[in-house]
Coordinates of C-alpha atoms in Angstrom, one line a residue:
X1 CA 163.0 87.6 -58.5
X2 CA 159.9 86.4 -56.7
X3 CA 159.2 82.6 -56.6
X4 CA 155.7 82.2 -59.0
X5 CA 153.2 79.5 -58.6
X6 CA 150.6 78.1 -60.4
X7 CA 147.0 77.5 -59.2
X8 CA 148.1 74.1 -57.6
X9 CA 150.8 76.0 -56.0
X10 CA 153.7 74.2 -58.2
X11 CA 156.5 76.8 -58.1
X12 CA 157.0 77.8 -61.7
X13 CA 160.5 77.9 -63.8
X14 CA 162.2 80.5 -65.2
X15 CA 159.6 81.9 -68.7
X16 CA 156.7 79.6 -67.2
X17 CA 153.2 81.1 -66.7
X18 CA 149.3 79.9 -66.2
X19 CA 146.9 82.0 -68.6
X20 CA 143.1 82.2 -66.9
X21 CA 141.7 79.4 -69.1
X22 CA 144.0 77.0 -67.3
X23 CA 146.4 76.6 -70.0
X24 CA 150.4 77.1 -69.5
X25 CA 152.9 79.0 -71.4
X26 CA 156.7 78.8 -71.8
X27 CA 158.3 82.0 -73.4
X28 CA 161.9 82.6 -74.3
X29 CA 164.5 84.5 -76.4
X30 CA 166.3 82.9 -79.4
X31 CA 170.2 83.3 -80.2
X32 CA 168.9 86.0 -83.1
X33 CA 167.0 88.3 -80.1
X34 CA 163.4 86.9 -81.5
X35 CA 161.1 86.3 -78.7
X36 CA 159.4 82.9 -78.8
X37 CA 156.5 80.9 -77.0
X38 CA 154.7 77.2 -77.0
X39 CA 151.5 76.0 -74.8
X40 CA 150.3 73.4 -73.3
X41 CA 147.3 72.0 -71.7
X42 CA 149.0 70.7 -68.9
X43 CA 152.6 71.8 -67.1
X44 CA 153.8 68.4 -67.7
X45 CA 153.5 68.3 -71.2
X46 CA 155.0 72.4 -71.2
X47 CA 158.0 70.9 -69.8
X48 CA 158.6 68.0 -72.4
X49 CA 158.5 71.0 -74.9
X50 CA 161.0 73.1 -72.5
X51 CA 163.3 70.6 -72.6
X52 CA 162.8 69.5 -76.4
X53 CA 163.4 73.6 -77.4
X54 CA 166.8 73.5 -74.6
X55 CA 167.9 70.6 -76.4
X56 CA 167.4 72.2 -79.7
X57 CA 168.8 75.5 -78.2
X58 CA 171.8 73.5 -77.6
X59 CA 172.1 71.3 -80.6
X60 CA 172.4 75.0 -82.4
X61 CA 168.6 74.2 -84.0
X62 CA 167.0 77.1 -85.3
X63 CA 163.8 78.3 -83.0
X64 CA 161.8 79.0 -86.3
X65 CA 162.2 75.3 -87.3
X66 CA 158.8 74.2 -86.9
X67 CA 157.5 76.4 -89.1
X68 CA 159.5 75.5 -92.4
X69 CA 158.4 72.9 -94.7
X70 CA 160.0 70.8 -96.9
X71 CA 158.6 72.7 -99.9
X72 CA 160.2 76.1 -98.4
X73 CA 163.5 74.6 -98.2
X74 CA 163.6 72.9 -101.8
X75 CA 163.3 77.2 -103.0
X76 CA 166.1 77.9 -100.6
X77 CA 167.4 74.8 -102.1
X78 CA 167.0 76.3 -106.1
X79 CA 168.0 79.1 -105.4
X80 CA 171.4 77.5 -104.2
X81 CA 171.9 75.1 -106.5
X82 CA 173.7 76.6 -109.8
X83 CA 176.1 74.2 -110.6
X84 CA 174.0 71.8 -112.4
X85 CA 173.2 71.7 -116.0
X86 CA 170.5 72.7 -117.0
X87 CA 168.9 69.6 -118.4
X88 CA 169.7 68.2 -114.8
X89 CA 168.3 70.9 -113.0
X90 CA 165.1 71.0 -114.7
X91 CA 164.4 67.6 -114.4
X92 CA 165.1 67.5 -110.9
X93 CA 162.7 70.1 -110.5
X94 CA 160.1 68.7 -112.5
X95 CA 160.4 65.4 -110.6
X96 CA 159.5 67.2 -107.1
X97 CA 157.4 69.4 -108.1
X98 CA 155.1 66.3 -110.2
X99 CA 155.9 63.8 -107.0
X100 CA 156.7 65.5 -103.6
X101 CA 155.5 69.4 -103.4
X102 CA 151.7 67.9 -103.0
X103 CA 152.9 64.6 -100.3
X104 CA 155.7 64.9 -97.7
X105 CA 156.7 68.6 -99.3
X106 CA 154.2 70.1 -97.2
X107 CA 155.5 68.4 -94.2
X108 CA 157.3 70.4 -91.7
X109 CA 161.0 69.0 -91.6
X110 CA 160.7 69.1 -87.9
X111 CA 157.7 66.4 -88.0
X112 CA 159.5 64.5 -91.0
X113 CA 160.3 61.2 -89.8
X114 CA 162.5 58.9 -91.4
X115 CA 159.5 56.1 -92.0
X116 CA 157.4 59.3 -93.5
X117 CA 160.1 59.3 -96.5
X118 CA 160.4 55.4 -96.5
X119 CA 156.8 55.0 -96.5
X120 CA 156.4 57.5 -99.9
X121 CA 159.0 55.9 -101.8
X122 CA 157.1 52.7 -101.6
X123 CA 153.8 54.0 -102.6
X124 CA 155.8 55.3 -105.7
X125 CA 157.5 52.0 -106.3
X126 CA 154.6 50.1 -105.7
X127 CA 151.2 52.5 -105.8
X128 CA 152.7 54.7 -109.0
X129 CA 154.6 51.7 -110.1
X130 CA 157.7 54.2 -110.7
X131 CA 161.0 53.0 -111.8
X132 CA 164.1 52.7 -109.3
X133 CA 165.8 55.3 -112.3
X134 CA 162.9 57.7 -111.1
X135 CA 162.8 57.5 -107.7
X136 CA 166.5 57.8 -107.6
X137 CA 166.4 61.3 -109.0
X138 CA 163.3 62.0 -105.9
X139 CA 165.6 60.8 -104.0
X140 CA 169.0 62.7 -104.4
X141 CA 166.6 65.5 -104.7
X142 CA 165.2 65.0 -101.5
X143 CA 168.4 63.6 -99.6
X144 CA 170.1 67.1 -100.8
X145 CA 167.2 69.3 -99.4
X146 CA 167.5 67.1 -96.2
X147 CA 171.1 67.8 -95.7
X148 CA 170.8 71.6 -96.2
X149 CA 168.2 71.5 -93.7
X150 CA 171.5 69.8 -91.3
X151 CA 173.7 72.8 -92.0
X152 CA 171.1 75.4 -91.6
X153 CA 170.4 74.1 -88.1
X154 CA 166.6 73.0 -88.9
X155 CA 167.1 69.2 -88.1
X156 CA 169.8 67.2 -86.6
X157 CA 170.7 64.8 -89.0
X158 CA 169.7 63.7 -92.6
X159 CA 167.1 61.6 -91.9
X160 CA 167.3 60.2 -95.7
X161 CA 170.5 58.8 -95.6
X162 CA 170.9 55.6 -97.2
X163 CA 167.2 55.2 -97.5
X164 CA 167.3 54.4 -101.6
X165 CA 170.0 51.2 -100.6
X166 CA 167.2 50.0 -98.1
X167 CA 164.6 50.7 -101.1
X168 CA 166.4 48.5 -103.2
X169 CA 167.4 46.1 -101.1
X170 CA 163.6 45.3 -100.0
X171 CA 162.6 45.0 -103.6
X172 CA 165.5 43.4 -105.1
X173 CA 166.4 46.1 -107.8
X174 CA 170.1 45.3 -106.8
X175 CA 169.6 42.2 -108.5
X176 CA 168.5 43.9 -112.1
X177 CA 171.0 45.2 -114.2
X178 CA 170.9 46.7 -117.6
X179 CA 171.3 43.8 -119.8
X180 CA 173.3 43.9 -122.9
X181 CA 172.8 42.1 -126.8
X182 CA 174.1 38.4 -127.2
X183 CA 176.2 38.0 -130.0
X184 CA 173.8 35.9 -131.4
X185 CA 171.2 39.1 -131.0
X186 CA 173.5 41.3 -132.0
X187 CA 174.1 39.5 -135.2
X188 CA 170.3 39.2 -135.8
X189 CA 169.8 42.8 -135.3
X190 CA 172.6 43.8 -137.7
X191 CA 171.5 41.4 -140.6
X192 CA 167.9 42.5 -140.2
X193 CA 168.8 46.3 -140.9
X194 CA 171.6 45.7 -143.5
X195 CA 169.3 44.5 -146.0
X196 CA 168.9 47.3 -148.5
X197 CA 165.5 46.3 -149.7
X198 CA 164.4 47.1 -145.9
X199 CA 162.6 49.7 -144.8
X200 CA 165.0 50.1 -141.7
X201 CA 167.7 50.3 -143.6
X202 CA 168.5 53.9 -143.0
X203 CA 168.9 53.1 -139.9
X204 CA 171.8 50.8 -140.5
X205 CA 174.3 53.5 -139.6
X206 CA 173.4 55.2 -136.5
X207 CA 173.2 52.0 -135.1
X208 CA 176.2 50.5 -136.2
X209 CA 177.9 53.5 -134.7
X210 CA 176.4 52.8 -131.2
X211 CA 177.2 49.5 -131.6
X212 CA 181.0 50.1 -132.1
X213 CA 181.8 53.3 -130.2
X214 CA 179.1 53.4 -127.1
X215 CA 178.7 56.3 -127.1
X216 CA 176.0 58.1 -125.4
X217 CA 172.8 58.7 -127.3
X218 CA 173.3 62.7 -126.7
X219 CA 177.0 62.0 -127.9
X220 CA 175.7 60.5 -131.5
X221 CA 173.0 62.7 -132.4
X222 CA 175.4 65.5 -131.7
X223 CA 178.0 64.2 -133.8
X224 CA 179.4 66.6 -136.3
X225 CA 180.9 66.2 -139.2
X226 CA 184.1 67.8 -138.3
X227 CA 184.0 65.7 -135.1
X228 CA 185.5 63.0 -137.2
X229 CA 188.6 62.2 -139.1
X230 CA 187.7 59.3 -141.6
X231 CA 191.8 59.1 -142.5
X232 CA 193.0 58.6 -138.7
X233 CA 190.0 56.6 -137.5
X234 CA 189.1 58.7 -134.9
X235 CA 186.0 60.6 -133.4
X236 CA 186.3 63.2 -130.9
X237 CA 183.7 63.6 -128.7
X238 CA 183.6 67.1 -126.9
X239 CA 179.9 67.5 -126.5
X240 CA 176.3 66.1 -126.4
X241 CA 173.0 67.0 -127.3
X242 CA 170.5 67.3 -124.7
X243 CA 166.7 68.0 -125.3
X244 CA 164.3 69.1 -122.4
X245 CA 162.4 71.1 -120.6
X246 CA 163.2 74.8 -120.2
X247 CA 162.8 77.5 -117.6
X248 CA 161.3 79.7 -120.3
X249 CA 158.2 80.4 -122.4
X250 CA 159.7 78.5 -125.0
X251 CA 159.4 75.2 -123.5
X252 CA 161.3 71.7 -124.9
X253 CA 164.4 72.1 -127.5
X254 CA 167.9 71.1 -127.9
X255 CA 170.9 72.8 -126.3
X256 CA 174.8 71.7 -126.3
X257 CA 176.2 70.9 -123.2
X258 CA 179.7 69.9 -122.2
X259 CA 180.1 66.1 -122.2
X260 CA 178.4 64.6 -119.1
X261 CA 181.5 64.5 -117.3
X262 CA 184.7 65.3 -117.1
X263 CA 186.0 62.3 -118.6
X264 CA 183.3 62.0 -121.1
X265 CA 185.8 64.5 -123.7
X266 CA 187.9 61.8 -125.3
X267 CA 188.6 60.5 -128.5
X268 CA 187.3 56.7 -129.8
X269 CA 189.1 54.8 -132.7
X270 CA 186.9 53.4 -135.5
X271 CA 186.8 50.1 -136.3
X272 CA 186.4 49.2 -139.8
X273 CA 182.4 49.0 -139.6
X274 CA 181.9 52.1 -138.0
X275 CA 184.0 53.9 -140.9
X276 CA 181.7 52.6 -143.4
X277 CA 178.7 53.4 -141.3
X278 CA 180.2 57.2 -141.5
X279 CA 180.4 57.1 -144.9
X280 CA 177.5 55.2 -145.9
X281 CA 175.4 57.9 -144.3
X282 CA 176.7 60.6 -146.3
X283 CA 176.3 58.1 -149.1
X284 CA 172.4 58.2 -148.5
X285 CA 172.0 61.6 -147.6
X286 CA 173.4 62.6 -150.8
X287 CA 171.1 60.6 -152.8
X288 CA 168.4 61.8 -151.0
X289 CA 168.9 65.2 -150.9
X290 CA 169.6 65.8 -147.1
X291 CA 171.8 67.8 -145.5
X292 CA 171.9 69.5 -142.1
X293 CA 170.1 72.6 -142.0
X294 CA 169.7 73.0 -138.3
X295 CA 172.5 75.6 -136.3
X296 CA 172.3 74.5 -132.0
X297 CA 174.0 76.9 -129.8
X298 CA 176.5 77.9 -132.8
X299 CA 177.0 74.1 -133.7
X300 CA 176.1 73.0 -136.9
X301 CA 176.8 70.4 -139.8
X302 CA 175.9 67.6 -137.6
X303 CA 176.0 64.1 -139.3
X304 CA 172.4 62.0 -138.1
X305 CA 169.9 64.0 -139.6
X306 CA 166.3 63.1 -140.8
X307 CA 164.7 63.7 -143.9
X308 CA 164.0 67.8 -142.8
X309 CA 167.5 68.1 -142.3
X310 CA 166.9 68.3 -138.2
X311 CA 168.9 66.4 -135.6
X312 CA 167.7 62.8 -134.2
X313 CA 166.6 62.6 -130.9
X314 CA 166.4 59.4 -127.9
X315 CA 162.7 59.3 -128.5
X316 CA 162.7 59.0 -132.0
X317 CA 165.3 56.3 -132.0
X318 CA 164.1 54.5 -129.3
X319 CA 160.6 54.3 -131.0
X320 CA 162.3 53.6 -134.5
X321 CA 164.2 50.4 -132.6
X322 CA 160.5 49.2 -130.6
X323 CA 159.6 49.0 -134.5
X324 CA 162.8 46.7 -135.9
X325 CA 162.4 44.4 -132.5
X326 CA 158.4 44.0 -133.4
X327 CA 159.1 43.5 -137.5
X328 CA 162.4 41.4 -137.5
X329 CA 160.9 39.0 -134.9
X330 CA 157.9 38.4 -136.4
X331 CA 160.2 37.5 -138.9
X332 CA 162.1 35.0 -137.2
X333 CA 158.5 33.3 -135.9
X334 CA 157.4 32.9 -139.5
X335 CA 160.3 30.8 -140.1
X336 CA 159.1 27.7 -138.2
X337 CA 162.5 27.6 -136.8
X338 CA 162.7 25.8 -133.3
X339 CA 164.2 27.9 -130.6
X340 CA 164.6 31.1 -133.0
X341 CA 166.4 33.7 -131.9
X342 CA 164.5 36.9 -130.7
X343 CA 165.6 40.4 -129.9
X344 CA 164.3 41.4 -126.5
X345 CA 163.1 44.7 -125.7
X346 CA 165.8 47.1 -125.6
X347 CA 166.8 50.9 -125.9
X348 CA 169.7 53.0 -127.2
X349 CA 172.0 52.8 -123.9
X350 CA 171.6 48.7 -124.2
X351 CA 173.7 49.4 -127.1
X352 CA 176.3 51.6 -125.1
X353 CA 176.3 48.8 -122.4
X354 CA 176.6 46.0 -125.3
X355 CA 179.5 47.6 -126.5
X356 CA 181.3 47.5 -123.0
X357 CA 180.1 43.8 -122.9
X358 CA 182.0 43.3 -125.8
X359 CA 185.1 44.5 -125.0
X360 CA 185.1 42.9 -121.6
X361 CA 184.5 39.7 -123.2
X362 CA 187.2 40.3 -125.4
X363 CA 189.9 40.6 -122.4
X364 CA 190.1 44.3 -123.6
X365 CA 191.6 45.9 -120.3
X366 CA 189.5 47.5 -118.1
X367 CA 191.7 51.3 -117.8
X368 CA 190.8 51.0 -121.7
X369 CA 187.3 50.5 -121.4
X370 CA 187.1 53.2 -118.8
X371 CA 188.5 55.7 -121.1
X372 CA 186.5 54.3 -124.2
X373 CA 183.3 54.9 -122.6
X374 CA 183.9 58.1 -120.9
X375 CA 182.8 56.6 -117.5
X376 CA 183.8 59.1 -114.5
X377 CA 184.4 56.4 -112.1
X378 CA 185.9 53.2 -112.3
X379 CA 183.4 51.5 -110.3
X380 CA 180.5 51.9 -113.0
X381 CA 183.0 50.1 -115.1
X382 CA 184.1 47.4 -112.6
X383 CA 180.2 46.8 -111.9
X384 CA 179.7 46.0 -115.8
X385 CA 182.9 44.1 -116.0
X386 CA 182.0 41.8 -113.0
X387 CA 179.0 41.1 -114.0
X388 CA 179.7 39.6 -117.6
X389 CA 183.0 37.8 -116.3
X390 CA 180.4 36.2 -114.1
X391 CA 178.3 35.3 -116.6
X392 CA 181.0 34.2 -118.6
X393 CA 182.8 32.1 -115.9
X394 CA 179.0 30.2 -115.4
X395 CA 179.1 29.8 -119.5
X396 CA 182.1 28.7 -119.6
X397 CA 181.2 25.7 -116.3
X398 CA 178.2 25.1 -117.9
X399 CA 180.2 24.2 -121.1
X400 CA 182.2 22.2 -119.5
X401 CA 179.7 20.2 -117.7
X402 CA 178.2 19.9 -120.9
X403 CA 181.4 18.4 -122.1
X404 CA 181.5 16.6 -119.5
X405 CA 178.5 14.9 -119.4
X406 CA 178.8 14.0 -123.3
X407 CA 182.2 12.2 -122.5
X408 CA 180.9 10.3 -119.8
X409 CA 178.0 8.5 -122.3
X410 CA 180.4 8.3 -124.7
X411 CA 182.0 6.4 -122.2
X412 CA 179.2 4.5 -121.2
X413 CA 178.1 3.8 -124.4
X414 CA 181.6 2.0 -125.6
X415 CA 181.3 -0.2 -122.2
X416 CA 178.3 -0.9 -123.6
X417 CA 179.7 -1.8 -127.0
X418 CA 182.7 -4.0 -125.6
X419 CA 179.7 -6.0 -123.5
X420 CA 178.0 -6.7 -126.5
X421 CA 181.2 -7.9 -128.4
X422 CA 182.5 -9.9 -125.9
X423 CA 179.1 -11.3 -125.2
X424 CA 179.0 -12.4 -128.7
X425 CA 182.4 -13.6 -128.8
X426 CA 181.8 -16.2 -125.9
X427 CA 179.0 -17.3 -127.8
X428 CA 181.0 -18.2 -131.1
X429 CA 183.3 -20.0 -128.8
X430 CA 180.8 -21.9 -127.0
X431 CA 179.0 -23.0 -130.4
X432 CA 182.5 -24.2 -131.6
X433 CA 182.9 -26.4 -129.1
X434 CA 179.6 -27.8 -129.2
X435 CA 180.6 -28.6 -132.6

């Protein structure tokens, strides 16, 4: 083949060529037989592309790679994913499409950079003021995207990888944790609704049942009444009741799903109070007149109903508990008490995670809570269990520096007293001589 130059008589590769306007153009067949070409203004800068595309030729990367967006691989990416359920799925879906299809979803994965995706989750932590919750679910959204973009041959490497621990890390959400009832909270909480004059009281139960199972919120409201065996003292939790957002023109309602994992099927002993919570419940629905009349995906007969004879859901509860906290402490505050005890703002799952306090502070072992709570992995139970043994191992040394301190002025104050009375008793001696 003969030798080519350009107009500066620079001998020219292999798929190089100089158009009339002066600009040059590198051409070349990809592994799938398509027939691709960049330009450049200059032959320099051609030849920073022809070796970018050789190294991407040889790294596997597609040719066509330039052209994809993140948006057109998070459909590639729906269309793929069918093992989630469908509450998941949809709010995974609703969470990109609300916070990353309009940003860095019209990005070309190519031109993503790592700082691009670090950059966006700190506008939404600190421009949208989004919880780390939130912008975790972005994130394994995104992360997951990322990575099919790897074995598809569009990028290299994940470029999102551990980007969330480096998120947290810079604004300490490592160092917040879901934080449980006190006992003395817990006690409060429980008086204030067990009054029967209340207008919470109705409420009494399905809170007493959070309180001494932990079970998930989806678990409760989907309890049946089959689902437990008032003479053996135990509840059998197969499934939970999810409410959300569906792919359909029929938009939010419930559906049953299996538990959340694996684990999550397994059966919790009652203790005595949440055996008269069971039964107190029917006690009031019978005198009021309710009864389930709802049927969910073939179940029916489920136990927490309100007054229409429909199922409970988070929202409502969570609302009805935003309502006790407000009432019962402006209770406590009209009792001139000093240093009353408050309830703090809390939500249904502070109730699952008070229950796990509990036990832990308890000495129940930690295989047992595990299995009591349904948790998947044992390090979601370690992290709860380290973290009131913690707290209870600084109780405990400040209790004992307490103690501590209280025997030392006891001790100071009976030096104090033997001064004094032998003090005095030099003086009697003194005046007896004198006499």
């Amino acid at each position: 083949m003969a030798k080519r130059y350009d107009s500066r008589h620079r001998l020219l590769r292999t798929g190089e060529s100089e158009r009339a306007d002066g600009y040059y153009t590198y051409r070349w067949t990809s592994r799938s037989g398509k027939r691709n070409s960049v330009t450049a203004g200059t032959l320099e800068e051609l030849r920073e592309k022809e070796d970018e595309i050789q190294r991407d030729v040889s790294d596997g990367i597609r040719a066509d790679a330039k052209n994809v967006t993140l948006n057109s691989l998070y459909d590639l990416w729906k269309e793929l994913k069918v093992n989630l359920k469908h509450n998941t799925f949809s709010n995974y879906c609703y969470m990109y499409d609300q916070f990353v299809a309009d940003n860095i979803g019209m990005l070309p994965v190519t031109k993503l950079k790592r700082s691009d995706i670090k950059a966006f989750y700190n506008m939404l932590a600190d421009t949208r003021g989004l919880k780390i919750a939130t912008i975790d679910n972005i994130h394994t959204v995104i992360h997951q995207i990322l990575q099919l973009a790897v074995e598809d041959n569009y990028i290299r490497r994940n470029i999102s990888d551990n980007l969330l621990k480096e998120l947290k890390s810079s604004h300490h959400y490592e160092d917040s944790h879901r934080r449980a009832l006190t006992l003395p909270e817990q006690e409060l909480f429980m008086e204030f609704l067990s009054k029967e004059n209340s207008q919470y009281y109705h409420w009494l139960p399905i809170f007493t049942v959070m309180l001494g199972t932990g079970m998930r919120v989806g678990e409760i409201t989907g309890l049946r009444w089959n689902d437990i065996d008032l003479k053996s003292g135990i509840i059998d939790v197969n499934h939970t009741l999810v409410y959300y957002k569906h792919r359909d023109e029929n938009g939010c309602y419930f559906d049953i799903h299996s538990p959340k994992t694996k684990a999550g099927v397994r059966q919790i002993p009652m203790t005595e109070e949440v055996k008269n919570a069971f039964l107190l419940e029917k006690k009031m629905q019978d005198l009021a007149g309710i009864q389930s009349k709802v049927t969910i995906d073939g179940y029916h007969n489920f136990i927490f109903v309100n007054r229409f004879g429909n199922v409970q859901n988070q929202g409502t509860l969570n609302r009805a508990l935003r309502r006790i906290i407000r009432d019962c402490n402006d209770k406590q505050l009209l009792k001139e008490k000093n240093n009353p005890v408050l309830l703090p703002n809390f939500s249904c799952h502070s109730l699952r995670h008070t229950f796990t306090t509990r036990l832990v502070e308890a000495g129940v072992n930690i295989k047992v809570i595990q299995n009591l709570c349904g948790h998947s992995r044992s390090d979601v139970t370690l992290d709860i269990y380290t973290t009131v043994t913690k707290e209870l191992k600084q109780a405990e040394f400040d209790d004992f520096q307490k103690k501590l301190k209280e025997k030392k002025q006891e001790w100071k104050n009976r030096q104090e007293k033997d001064a004094r009375f032998s003090s005095g008793v030099v003086e009697k001696i003194l005046l007896h001589k004198q006499w």
